[in-house]
Amino acid sequence: MAIAVDLAQVTYQAQDLGRMEDFLTAFGMTKSPGSDHKTLYMRGTGTQHHIHVTRLGDKQKFLGVSIEVATRADLDELAAMEGSSQVQQSIEPGGGYEVVMHTPDDIEIKAIWGRAKVEPIKDREPNLFNNIRDKNRVYDSVRAPIAPATVARLGHFVLHVTDHEATMRWFKDRFNFLDSDYMLPPGEDGPPIGTFVRLDLGEQLVDHHFALILQSDWVGIHHSAFEVIDMDAVMASHDYLVEKGFHSDVGVGRHLLGSQIFDYWKDPFGFRIEHYTDGDVVDANYQPSSFNGTASETTQWGNRPPLEFFQ
């Protein structure tokens, strides 16, 4: 199977690229070279050329996810699988090569390799935190202006699918995903209706989850999630986005599964998008657990989502 090493981008379609750019700039991204009147490419402070793409179209819709793999040989292996495209040159800025695939629900998943990296954008250092025992910040005050966060990277995505088991098989046949945690029907012992998956990079630490695959009666993306530098970035950016009149969805709070401090928003076209920080990191030895509570019980503290949040 192919070795996935990073979540490269999420891709959407919308009717007004200017409105999307205004929101994503306020959210903490930067416009990338190669954007034009038909396609908006937005980057974070990391080395991916772009992490969020919006194509101009007559209606808003989710178009797919791109996953970076380790080698060209990974693309060749994926191209040989039923339903895959041949290895082809990418027409997106940064170049490289790609293989286009579709899940059982016809969600487009691209594997990419060879895209040119970009220079990181310099950011401030994370604020140190003084807890009751460890005084890490001495003669150093915190000053967090009300301003956009600086989005560092695309961290994970959540897909609604009509057949959880078949979609999980599809992904695991193609990529090095390991199960991190299972979501069970509330109050029941199973079978799973959702699986958090992570990358298998051996002893290298990775995020608790790269994706959540969730059984549903509709198909599409629940949200895409972008990591910011620390909790002050989450909180100050929240106030900034409120001041700018954007639509707060759920947050701020701390997740149970993955532990992230989260803040969900809706972009101008109704797509859910998340700022997060302070998530769990694990390696290949981590063993899955199971959760059978409601959506609101996935929040440890803070603004709890409604019961229908994952429906």
PDB file of C-alpha atoms in Angstrom:
ATOM      1  CA  MET A   1       0.000   0.000   0.000  1.00  0.00           C
ATOM      2  CA  ALA A   2       1.024   3.618  -0.509  1.00  0.00           C
ATOM      3  CA  ILE A   3       2.746   5.472   2.333  1.00  0.00           C
ATOM      4  CA  ALA A   4       0.821   8.678   3.024  1.00  0.00           C
ATOM      5  CA  VAL A   5       3.011  11.310   4.673  1.00  0.00           C
ATOM      6  CA  ASP A   6       0.878  14.466   4.750  1.00  0.00           C
ATOM      7  CA  LEU A   7      -2.574  15.858   4.104  1.00  0.00           C
ATOM      8  CA  ALA A   8      -1.909  18.176   1.179  1.00  0.00           C
ATOM      9  CA  GLN A   9      -5.186  20.006   0.464  1.00  0.00           C
ATOM     10  CA  VAL A  10      -8.959  20.122   0.516  1.00  0.00           C
ATOM     11  CA  THR A  11     -10.737  21.375  -2.606  1.00  0.00           C
ATOM     12  CA  TYR A  12     -14.103  23.113  -2.880  1.00  0.00           C
ATOM     13  CA  GLN A  13     -16.230  24.914  -5.454  1.00  0.00           C
ATOM     14  CA  ALA A  14     -17.966  28.250  -4.787  1.00  0.00           C
ATOM     15  CA  GLN A  15     -19.665  31.054  -6.686  1.00  0.00           C
ATOM     16  CA  ASP A  16     -17.498  33.942  -5.460  1.00  0.00           C
ATOM     17  CA  LEU A  17     -13.742  33.569  -5.006  1.00  0.00           C
ATOM     18  CA  GLY A  18     -13.427  37.083  -3.569  1.00  0.00           C
ATOM     19  CA  ARG A  19     -15.744  36.283  -0.670  1.00  0.00           C
ATOM     20  CA  MET A  20     -13.902  33.045   0.006  1.00  0.00           C
ATOM     21  CA  GLU A  21     -10.529  34.814  -0.072  1.00  0.00           C
ATOM     22  CA  ASP A  22     -11.746  37.455   2.382  1.00  0.00           C
ATOM     23  CA  PHE A  23     -12.901  34.786   4.820  1.00  0.00           C
ATOM     24  CA  LEU A  24      -9.838  32.548   4.528  1.00  0.00           C
ATOM     25  CA  THR A  25      -7.526  35.537   4.950  1.00  0.00           C
ATOM     26  CA  ALA A  26      -9.382  36.462   8.146  1.00  0.00           C
ATOM     27  CA  PHE A  27      -9.200  32.793   9.156  1.00  0.00           C
ATOM     28  CA  GLY A  28      -5.400  32.928   8.886  1.00  0.00           C
ATOM     29  CA  MET A  29      -4.344  31.724   5.429  1.00  0.00           C
ATOM     30  CA  THR A  30      -2.350  33.497   2.711  1.00  0.00           C
ATOM     31  CA  LYS A  31      -3.087  33.630  -1.011  1.00  0.00           C
ATOM     32  CA  SER A  32      -0.654  31.509  -3.043  1.00  0.00           C
ATOM     33  CA  PRO A  33       0.961  32.294  -6.413  1.00  0.00           C
ATOM     34  CA  GLY A  34      -0.956  30.701  -9.278  1.00  0.00           C
ATOM     35  CA  SER A  35      -4.360  31.923  -8.115  1.00  0.00           C
ATOM     36  CA  ASP A  36      -6.456  33.491 -10.854  1.00  0.00           C
ATOM     37  CA  HIS A  37     -10.069  34.415 -11.640  1.00  0.00           C
ATOM     38  CA  LYS A  38     -11.026  30.725 -11.856  1.00  0.00           C
ATOM     39  CA  THR A  39      -9.144  29.168  -8.900  1.00  0.00           C
ATOM     40  CA  LEU A  40      -8.114  30.381  -5.449  1.00  0.00           C
ATOM     41  CA  TYR A  41      -5.089  28.723  -3.827  1.00  0.00           C
ATOM     42  CA  MET A  42      -4.477  29.453  -0.139  1.00  0.00           C
ATOM     43  CA  ARG A  43      -1.493  28.353   1.947  1.00  0.00           C
ATOM     44  CA  GLY A  44      -0.449  28.188   5.579  1.00  0.00           C
ATOM     45  CA  THR A  45       2.894  29.003   7.171  1.00  0.00           C
ATOM     46  CA  GLY A  46       4.268  25.527   6.366  1.00  0.00           C
ATOM     47  CA  THR A  47       5.939  24.185   3.241  1.00  0.00           C
ATOM     48  CA  GLN A  48       2.885  22.976   1.277  1.00  0.00           C
ATOM     49  CA  HIS A  49       2.386  25.243  -1.751  1.00  0.00           C
ATOM     50  CA  HIS A  50      -1.331  25.367  -0.932  1.00  0.00           C
ATOM     51  CA  ILE A  51      -3.645  23.632   1.518  1.00  0.00           C
ATOM     52  CA  HIS A  52      -7.091  25.013   0.608  1.00  0.00           C
ATOM     53  CA  VAL A  53      -8.353  25.314  -2.978  1.00  0.00           C
ATOM     54  CA  THR A  54     -11.585  26.897  -4.235  1.00  0.00           C
ATOM     55  CA  ARG A  55     -12.657  26.603  -7.866  1.00  0.00           C
ATOM     56  CA  LEU A  56     -15.205  28.975  -9.349  1.00  0.00           C
ATOM     57  CA  GLY A  57     -18.526  27.305 -10.169  1.00  0.00           C
ATOM     58  CA  ASP A  58     -22.251  27.844 -10.333  1.00  0.00           C
ATOM     59  CA  LYS A  59     -22.942  26.272  -6.930  1.00  0.00           C
ATOM     60  CA  GLN A  60     -21.036  25.470  -3.764  1.00  0.00           C
ATOM     61  CA  LYS A  61     -19.810  21.916  -3.327  1.00  0.00           C
ATOM     62  CA  PHE A  62     -16.999  19.855  -1.873  1.00  0.00           C
ATOM     63  CA  LEU A  63     -14.703  18.480  -4.582  1.00  0.00           C
ATOM     64  CA  GLY A  64     -12.197  16.280  -2.757  1.00  0.00           C
ATOM     65  CA  VAL A  65      -9.032  15.694  -0.754  1.00  0.00           C
ATOM     66  CA  SER A  66      -5.382  15.421  -1.835  1.00  0.00           C
ATOM     67  CA  ILE A  67      -2.950  13.219   0.107  1.00  0.00           C
ATOM     68  CA  GLU A  68       0.825  13.434  -0.278  1.00  0.00           C
ATOM     69  CA  VAL A  69       2.623  10.082  -0.586  1.00  0.00           C
ATOM     70  CA  ALA A  70       6.255   9.242   0.052  1.00  0.00           C
ATOM     71  CA  THR A  71       7.515   8.148  -3.382  1.00  0.00           C
ATOM     72  CA  ARG A  72       6.739   8.032  -7.084  1.00  0.00           C
ATOM     73  CA  ALA A  73       6.502   4.248  -6.694  1.00  0.00           C
ATOM     74  CA  ASP A  74       3.517   4.803  -4.377  1.00  0.00           C
ATOM     75  CA  LEU A  75       1.729   6.548  -7.235  1.00  0.00           C
ATOM     76  CA  ASP A  76       2.528   3.674  -9.592  1.00  0.00           C
ATOM     77  CA  GLU A  77       1.087   1.199  -7.092  1.00  0.00           C
ATOM     78  CA  LEU A  78      -2.114   3.222  -6.688  1.00  0.00           C
ATOM     79  CA  ALA A  79      -2.469   3.685 -10.452  1.00  0.00           C
ATOM     80  CA  ALA A  80      -2.495  -0.094 -10.894  1.00  0.00           C
ATOM     81  CA  MET A  81      -5.588  -0.448  -8.682  1.00  0.00           C
ATOM     82  CA  GLU A  82      -9.072  -0.747 -10.117  1.00  0.00           C
ATOM     83  CA  GLY A  83     -10.760   2.592 -10.700  1.00  0.00           C
ATOM     84  CA  SER A  84      -7.592   4.683 -10.490  1.00  0.00           C
ATOM     85  CA  SER A  85      -6.317   7.057 -13.141  1.00  0.00           C
ATOM     86  CA  GLN A  86      -2.876   6.691 -14.607  1.00  0.00           C
ATOM     87  CA  VAL A  87      -0.051   8.690 -13.074  1.00  0.00           C
ATOM     88  CA  GLN A  88      -0.383  12.148 -14.587  1.00  0.00           C
ATOM     89  CA  GLN A  89       1.265  15.518 -14.233  1.00  0.00           C
ATOM     90  CA  SER A  90      -0.561  17.912 -11.944  1.00  0.00           C
ATOM     91  CA  ILE A  91      -1.789  21.130 -13.515  1.00  0.00           C
ATOM     92  CA  GLU A  92      -1.869  22.878 -10.131  1.00  0.00           C
ATOM     93  CA  PRO A  93       0.812  25.380  -9.048  1.00  0.00           C
ATOM     94  CA  GLY A  94       3.825  23.568  -7.639  1.00  0.00           C
ATOM     95  CA  GLY A  95       3.567  20.817 -10.219  1.00  0.00           C
ATOM     96  CA  GLY A  96       4.329  17.211  -9.368  1.00  0.00           C
ATOM     97  CA  TYR A  97       2.360  14.096 -10.235  1.00  0.00           C
ATOM     98  CA  GLU A  98      -0.970  12.666  -9.144  1.00  0.00           C
ATOM     99  CA  VAL A  99      -3.300   9.691  -9.274  1.00  0.00           C
ATOM    100  CA  VAL A 100      -7.042  10.352  -9.107  1.00  0.00           C
ATOM    101  CA  MET A 101      -9.295   7.861  -7.297  1.00  0.00           C
ATOM    102  CA  HIS A 102     -12.880   7.790  -6.032  1.00  0.00           C
ATOM    103  CA  THR A 103     -14.281   6.268  -2.849  1.00  0.00           C
ATOM    104  CA  PRO A 104     -17.346   3.979  -2.977  1.00  0.00           C
ATOM    105  CA  ASP A 105     -19.460   7.167  -2.633  1.00  0.00           C
ATOM    106  CA  ASP A 106     -17.587   8.792  -5.553  1.00  0.00           C
ATOM    107  CA  ILE A 107     -15.640  11.258  -3.362  1.00  0.00           C
ATOM    108  CA  GLU A 108     -12.476  12.256  -5.214  1.00  0.00           C
ATOM    109  CA  ILE A 109      -9.223  11.378  -3.471  1.00  0.00           C
ATOM    110  CA  LYS A 110      -5.962  12.408  -5.132  1.00  0.00           C
ATOM    111  CA  ALA A 111      -2.570  11.002  -4.238  1.00  0.00           C
ATOM    112  CA  ILE A 112       0.161  13.502  -5.052  1.00  0.00           C
ATOM    113  CA  TRP A 113       3.947  13.344  -5.146  1.00  0.00           C
ATOM    114  CA  GLY A 114       6.688  15.721  -6.260  1.00  0.00           C
ATOM    115  CA  ARG A 115       4.910  19.028  -5.690  1.00  0.00           C
ATOM    116  CA  ALA A 116       7.487  21.760  -5.098  1.00  0.00           C
ATOM    117  CA  LYS A 117       7.749  22.875  -1.485  1.00  0.00           C
ATOM    118  CA  VAL A 118       7.716  26.557  -0.555  1.00  0.00           C
ATOM    119  CA  GLU A 119       9.642  28.502   2.053  1.00  0.00           C
ATOM    120  CA  PRO A 120       7.864  28.611   5.418  1.00  0.00           C
ATOM    121  CA  ILE A 121       6.335  31.915   6.490  1.00  0.00           C
ATOM    122  CA  LYS A 122       7.979  33.134   9.678  1.00  0.00           C
ATOM    123  CA  ASP A 123       5.644  33.060  12.666  1.00  0.00           C
ATOM    124  CA  ARG A 124       5.954  34.021  16.315  1.00  0.00           C
ATOM    125  CA  GLU A 125       7.075  31.499  18.891  1.00  0.00           C
ATOM    126  CA  PRO A 126       4.323  29.634  20.768  1.00  0.00           C
ATOM    127  CA  ASN A 127       3.436  31.256  24.075  1.00  0.00           C
ATOM    128  CA  LEU A 128       4.779  29.373  27.064  1.00  0.00           C
ATOM    129  CA  PHE A 129       2.311  28.337  29.750  1.00  0.00           C
ATOM    130  CA  ASN A 130       2.727  28.633  33.515  1.00  0.00           C
ATOM    131  CA  ASN A 131       0.897  25.793  35.230  1.00  0.00           C
ATOM    132  CA  ILE A 132       0.797  25.284  39.007  1.00  0.00           C
ATOM    133  CA  ARG A 133       4.068  23.313  38.994  1.00  0.00           C
ATOM    134  CA  ASP A 134       6.079  24.380  35.945  1.00  0.00           C
ATOM    135  CA  LYS A 135       6.762  28.104  35.567  1.00  0.00           C
ATOM    136  CA  ASN A 136       7.927  28.206  31.958  1.00  0.00           C
ATOM    137  CA  ARG A 137       7.336  31.920  31.370  1.00  0.00           C
ATOM    138  CA  VAL A 138       9.487  34.145  33.601  1.00  0.00           C
ATOM    139  CA  TYR A 139       9.728  37.927  33.079  1.00  0.00           C
ATOM    140  CA  ASP A 140       7.759  37.347  29.906  1.00  0.00           C
ATOM    141  CA  SER A 141       4.165  38.545  29.625  1.00  0.00           C
ATOM    142  CA  VAL A 142       1.556  37.251  27.193  1.00  0.00           C
ATOM    143  CA  ARG A 143       0.168  39.860  24.818  1.00  0.00           C
ATOM    144  CA  ALA A 144      -2.354  38.382  22.392  1.00  0.00           C
ATOM    145  CA  PRO A 145      -3.779  40.996  20.005  1.00  0.00           C
ATOM    146  CA  ILE A 146      -7.216  40.444  18.506  1.00  0.00           C
ATOM    147  CA  ALA A 147      -6.052  39.400  15.037  1.00  0.00           C
ATOM    148  CA  PRO A 148      -6.238  36.537  12.557  1.00  0.00           C
ATOM    149  CA  ALA A 149      -4.553  33.330  13.604  1.00  0.00           C
ATOM    150  CA  THR A 150      -1.668  32.155  11.465  1.00  0.00           C
ATOM    151  CA  VAL A 151      -2.782  28.798  10.083  1.00  0.00           C
ATOM    152  CA  ALA A 152       0.188  26.443   9.981  1.00  0.00           C
ATOM    153  CA  ARG A 153      -1.120  23.356   8.207  1.00  0.00           C
ATOM    154  CA  LEU A 154      -4.086  21.242   7.188  1.00  0.00           C
ATOM    155  CA  GLY A 155      -4.392  18.627   9.908  1.00  0.00           C
ATOM    156  CA  HIS A 156      -7.413  16.393   9.230  1.00  0.00           C
ATOM    157  CA  PHE A 157     -10.756  16.006   7.512  1.00  0.00           C
ATOM    158  CA  VAL A 158     -14.046  14.255   8.318  1.00  0.00           C
ATOM    159  CA  LEU A 159     -16.080  12.468   5.649  1.00  0.00           C
ATOM    160  CA  HIS A 160     -19.724  11.438   5.779  1.00  0.00           C
ATOM    161  CA  VAL A 161     -20.182   8.155   3.905  1.00  0.00           C
ATOM    162  CA  THR A 162     -23.060   5.777   3.212  1.00  0.00           C
ATOM    163  CA  ASP A 163     -21.089   2.609   4.006  1.00  0.00           C
ATOM    164  CA  HIS A 164     -18.531   3.016   6.779  1.00  0.00           C
ATOM    165  CA  GLU A 165     -17.126  -0.507   6.506  1.00  0.00           C
ATOM    166  CA  ALA A 166     -16.706  -0.405   2.708  1.00  0.00           C
ATOM    167  CA  THR A 167     -15.098   3.039   2.813  1.00  0.00           C
ATOM    168  CA  MET A 168     -12.673   1.954   5.526  1.00  0.00           C
ATOM    169  CA  ARG A 169     -11.653  -1.045   3.399  1.00  0.00           C
ATOM    170  CA  TRP A 170     -11.161   1.255   0.405  1.00  0.00           C
ATOM    171  CA  PHE A 171      -8.821   3.592   2.286  1.00  0.00           C
ATOM    172  CA  LYS A 172      -6.860   0.815   3.988  1.00  0.00           C
ATOM    173  CA  ASP A 173      -6.349  -1.036   0.709  1.00  0.00           C
ATOM    174  CA  ARG A 174      -4.603   2.091  -0.575  1.00  0.00           C
ATOM    175  CA  PHE A 175      -2.955   3.943   2.326  1.00  0.00           C
ATOM    176  CA  ASN A 176      -1.049   3.193   5.518  1.00  0.00           C
ATOM    177  CA  PHE A 177      -3.866   4.166   7.881  1.00  0.00           C
ATOM    178  CA  LEU A 178      -4.107   2.814  11.429  1.00  0.00           C
ATOM    179  CA  ASP A 179      -7.233   2.940  13.603  1.00  0.00           C
ATOM    180  CA  SER A 180      -6.982   5.406  16.491  1.00  0.00           C
ATOM    181  CA  ASP A 181     -10.483   5.379  18.019  1.00  0.00           C
ATOM    182  CA  TYR A 182     -13.948   4.071  17.234  1.00  0.00           C
ATOM    183  CA  MET A 183     -17.283   5.864  17.529  1.00  0.00           C
ATOM    184  CA  LEU A 184     -20.144   3.515  18.394  1.00  0.00           C
ATOM    185  CA  PRO A 185     -23.879   4.235  18.331  1.00  0.00           C
ATOM    186  CA  PRO A 186     -24.771   6.140  21.525  1.00  0.00           C
ATOM    187  CA  GLY A 187     -25.386   3.687  24.360  1.00  0.00           C
ATOM    188  CA  GLU A 188     -24.527   0.641  22.235  1.00  0.00           C
ATOM    189  CA  ASP A 189     -21.550  -1.715  22.000  1.00  0.00           C
ATOM    190  CA  GLY A 190     -21.115  -1.549  18.228  1.00  0.00           C
ATOM    191  CA  PRO A 191     -20.429  -2.033  15.438  1.00  0.00           C
ATOM    192  CA  PRO A 192     -18.490   1.212  14.805  1.00  0.00           C
ATOM    193  CA  ILE A 193     -20.233   3.975  12.904  1.00  0.00           C
ATOM    194  CA  GLY A 194     -17.088   6.101  12.804  1.00  0.00           C
ATOM    195  CA  THR A 195     -13.357   5.444  12.796  1.00  0.00           C
ATOM    196  CA  PHE A 196     -10.576   7.926  13.487  1.00  0.00           C
ATOM    197  CA  VAL A 197      -7.506   6.932  11.470  1.00  0.00           C
ATOM    198  CA  ARG A 198      -3.888   8.107  11.619  1.00  0.00           C
ATOM    199  CA  LEU A 199      -0.751   7.617   9.570  1.00  0.00           C
ATOM    200  CA  ASP A 200       1.561   4.685  10.217  1.00  0.00           C
ATOM    201  CA  LEU A 201       5.061   6.142  10.242  1.00  0.00           C
ATOM    202  CA  GLY A 202       6.484   3.661  12.734  1.00  0.00           C
ATOM    203  CA  GLU A 203       8.021   5.330  15.792  1.00  0.00           C
ATOM    204  CA  GLN A 204       7.592   8.822  14.335  1.00  0.00           C
ATOM    205  CA  LEU A 205       4.953  10.793  16.214  1.00  0.00           C
ATOM    206  CA  VAL A 206       1.846  11.658  14.207  1.00  0.00           C
ATOM    207  CA  ASP A 207      -1.468  13.348  14.957  1.00  0.00           C
ATOM    208  CA  HIS A 208      -4.053  11.224  16.754  1.00  0.00           C
ATOM    209  CA  HIS A 209      -6.127  11.436  13.594  1.00  0.00           C
ATOM    210  CA  PHE A 210      -5.612  12.217   9.947  1.00  0.00           C
ATOM    211  CA  ALA A 211      -9.273  11.574   9.114  1.00  0.00           C
ATOM    212  CA  LEU A 212     -12.592  10.469  10.568  1.00  0.00           C
ATOM    213  CA  ILE A 213     -14.790   8.250   8.386  1.00  0.00           C
ATOM    214  CA  LEU A 214     -18.377   8.544   9.610  1.00  0.00           C
ATOM    215  CA  GLN A 215     -21.491   6.557   8.685  1.00  0.00           C
ATOM    216  CA  SER A 216     -24.272   8.884   7.568  1.00  0.00           C
ATOM    217  CA  ASP A 217     -27.347   9.227   5.406  1.00  0.00           C
ATOM    218  CA  TRP A 218     -25.607  11.852   3.278  1.00  0.00           C
ATOM    219  CA  VAL A 219     -22.244  12.041   1.504  1.00  0.00           C
ATOM    220  CA  GLY A 220     -19.696  14.810   1.776  1.00  0.00           C
ATOM    221  CA  ILE A 221     -17.313  16.604   4.074  1.00  0.00           C
ATOM    222  CA  HIS A 222     -18.249  17.405   7.655  1.00  0.00           C
ATOM    223  CA  HIS A 223     -15.274  19.710   8.180  1.00  0.00           C
ATOM    224  CA  SER A 224     -11.644  20.349   7.404  1.00  0.00           C
ATOM    225  CA  ALA A 225      -9.322  21.262  10.285  1.00  0.00           C
ATOM    226  CA  PHE A 226      -6.316  23.575  10.362  1.00  0.00           C
ATOM    227  CA  GLU A 227      -3.681  23.697  13.092  1.00  0.00           C
ATOM    228  CA  VAL A 228      -2.655  27.023  14.654  1.00  0.00           C
ATOM    229  CA  ILE A 229       0.260  27.825  16.910  1.00  0.00           C
ATOM    230  CA  ASP A 230      -1.316  27.810  20.393  1.00  0.00           C
ATOM    231  CA  MET A 231      -4.435  28.446  22.460  1.00  0.00           C
ATOM    232  CA  ASP A 232      -3.968  32.232  22.392  1.00  0.00           C
ATOM    233  CA  ALA A 233      -4.157  32.051  18.593  1.00  0.00           C
ATOM    234  CA  VAL A 234      -7.450  30.134  18.809  1.00  0.00           C
ATOM    235  CA  MET A 235      -9.002  32.526  21.312  1.00  0.00           C
ATOM    236  CA  ALA A 236      -7.794  35.826  19.820  1.00  0.00           C
ATOM    237  CA  SER A 237      -8.756  34.706  16.323  1.00  0.00           C
ATOM    238  CA  HIS A 238     -12.212  33.747  17.592  1.00  0.00           C
ATOM    239  CA  ASP A 239     -12.795  37.306  18.768  1.00  0.00           C
ATOM    240  CA  TYR A 240     -11.391  38.700  15.517  1.00  0.00           C
ATOM    241  CA  LEU A 241     -13.724  36.591  13.361  1.00  0.00           C
ATOM    242  CA  VAL A 242     -16.693  37.569  15.529  1.00  0.00           C
ATOM    243  CA  GLU A 243     -15.785  41.249  15.086  1.00  0.00           C
ATOM    244  CA  LYS A 244     -15.639  40.721  11.316  1.00  0.00           C
ATOM    245  CA  GLY A 245     -19.169  39.295  11.306  1.00  0.00           C
ATOM    246  CA  PHE A 246     -18.353  35.720  10.301  1.00  0.00           C
ATOM    247  CA  HIS A 247     -20.517  32.802  11.432  1.00  0.00           C
ATOM    248  CA  SER A 248     -19.312  30.992  14.565  1.00  0.00           C
ATOM    249  CA  ASP A 249     -20.454  27.366  14.539  1.00  0.00           C
ATOM    250  CA  VAL A 250     -19.241  25.535  17.670  1.00  0.00           C
ATOM    251  CA  GLY A 251     -16.421  26.553  19.980  1.00  0.00           C
ATOM    252  CA  VAL A 252     -14.246  27.153  21.778  1.00  0.00           C
ATOM    253  CA  GLY A 253     -13.884  23.802  23.584  1.00  0.00           C
ATOM    254  CA  ARG A 254     -11.675  20.759  24.078  1.00  0.00           C
ATOM    255  CA  HIS A 255     -12.392  17.480  22.301  1.00  0.00           C
ATOM    256  CA  LEU A 256     -12.455  14.146  24.083  1.00  0.00           C
ATOM    257  CA  LEU A 257     -11.141  12.082  21.153  1.00  0.00           C
ATOM    258  CA  GLY A 258      -7.802  13.605  20.210  1.00  0.00           C
ATOM    259  CA  SER A 259      -7.889  16.272  22.967  1.00  0.00           C
ATOM    260  CA  GLN A 260      -7.686  19.245  20.558  1.00  0.00           C
ATOM    261  CA  ILE A 261      -8.768  22.693  21.652  1.00  0.00           C
ATOM    262  CA  PHE A 262     -11.194  23.467  18.822  1.00  0.00           C
ATOM    263  CA  ASP A 263     -13.148  26.314  17.278  1.00  0.00           C
ATOM    264  CA  TYR A 264     -15.526  25.633  14.373  1.00  0.00           C
ATOM    265  CA  TRP A 265     -16.694  28.237  11.870  1.00  0.00           C
ATOM    266  CA  LYS A 266     -18.808  28.309   8.721  1.00  0.00           C
ATOM    267  CA  ASP A 267     -17.278  29.855   5.616  1.00  0.00           C
ATOM    268  CA  PRO A 268     -19.495  32.135   3.460  1.00  0.00           C
ATOM    269  CA  PHE A 269     -20.762  29.095   1.515  1.00  0.00           C
ATOM    270  CA  GLY A 270     -21.745  26.989   4.513  1.00  0.00           C
ATOM    271  CA  PHE A 271     -18.721  24.699   4.750  1.00  0.00           C
ATOM    272  CA  ARG A 272     -17.554  23.938   8.288  1.00  0.00           C
ATOM    273  CA  ILE A 273     -13.895  24.738   9.017  1.00  0.00           C
ATOM    274  CA  GLU A 274     -11.926  24.317  12.245  1.00  0.00           C
ATOM    275  CA  HIS A 275      -9.060  25.998  14.059  1.00  0.00           C
ATOM    276  CA  TYR A 276      -7.361  23.629  16.496  1.00  0.00           C
ATOM    277  CA  THR A 277      -4.303  23.324  18.722  1.00  0.00           C
ATOM    278  CA  ASP A 278      -2.854  21.054  21.440  1.00  0.00           C
ATOM    279  CA  GLY A 279      -3.932  17.738  19.911  1.00  0.00           C
ATOM    280  CA  ASP A 280      -2.686  14.312  20.942  1.00  0.00           C
ATOM    281  CA  VAL A 281       0.292  12.800  19.131  1.00  0.00           C
ATOM    282  CA  VAL A 282       0.978   9.060  19.056  1.00  0.00           C
ATOM    283  CA  ASP A 283       3.054   6.508  17.163  1.00  0.00           C
ATOM    284  CA  ALA A 284       2.270   3.130  15.612  1.00  0.00           C
ATOM    285  CA  ASN A 285       2.023   1.475  19.057  1.00  0.00           C
ATOM    286  CA  TYR A 286      -1.094   3.373  20.120  1.00  0.00           C
ATOM    287  CA  GLN A 287      -4.107   1.104  20.700  1.00  0.00           C
ATOM    288  CA  PRO A 288      -7.657   2.173  19.739  1.00  0.00           C
ATOM    289  CA  SER A 289     -10.391   2.877  22.251  1.00  0.00           C
ATOM    290  CA  SER A 290     -14.163   3.060  21.759  1.00  0.00           C
ATOM    291  CA  PHE A 291     -16.634   5.858  22.464  1.00  0.00           C
ATOM    292  CA  ASN A 292     -20.407   5.379  22.500  1.00  0.00           C
ATOM    293  CA  GLY A 293     -21.706   8.755  23.641  1.00  0.00           C
ATOM    294  CA  THR A 294     -23.537  11.581  21.913  1.00  0.00           C
ATOM    295  CA  ALA A 295     -21.989  14.420  19.912  1.00  0.00           C
ATOM    296  CA  SER A 296     -22.211  16.798  22.872  1.00  0.00           C
ATOM    297  CA  GLU A 297     -20.294  14.292  25.007  1.00  0.00           C
ATOM    298  CA  THR A 298     -17.304  14.484  22.650  1.00  0.00           C
ATOM    299  CA  THR A 299     -16.518  17.860  24.253  1.00  0.00           C
ATOM    300  CA  GLN A 300     -14.740  17.826  27.623  1.00  0.00           C
ATOM    301  CA  TRP A 301     -15.247  21.529  28.347  1.00  0.00           C
ATOM    302  CA  GLY A 302     -16.388  24.617  26.502  1.00  0.00           C
ATOM    303  CA  ASN A 303     -19.050  25.161  23.883  1.00  0.00           C
ATOM    304  CA  ARG A 304     -20.693  21.787  23.248  1.00  0.00           C
ATOM    305  CA  PRO A 305     -22.024  20.832  19.825  1.00  0.00           C
ATOM    306  CA  PRO A 306     -25.725  20.040  19.440  1.00  0.00           C
ATOM    307  CA  LEU A 307     -26.840  16.412  19.395  1.00  0.00           C
ATOM    308  CA  GLU A 308     -27.159  16.491  15.591  1.00  0.00           C
ATOM    309  CA  PHE A 309     -23.607  17.826  15.052  1.00  0.00           C
ATOM    310  CA  PHE A 310     -22.340  14.652  13.385  1.00  0.00           C
ATOM    311  CA  GLN A 311     -25.576  13.785  11.568  1.00  0.00           C
TER     312      GLN A 311
END
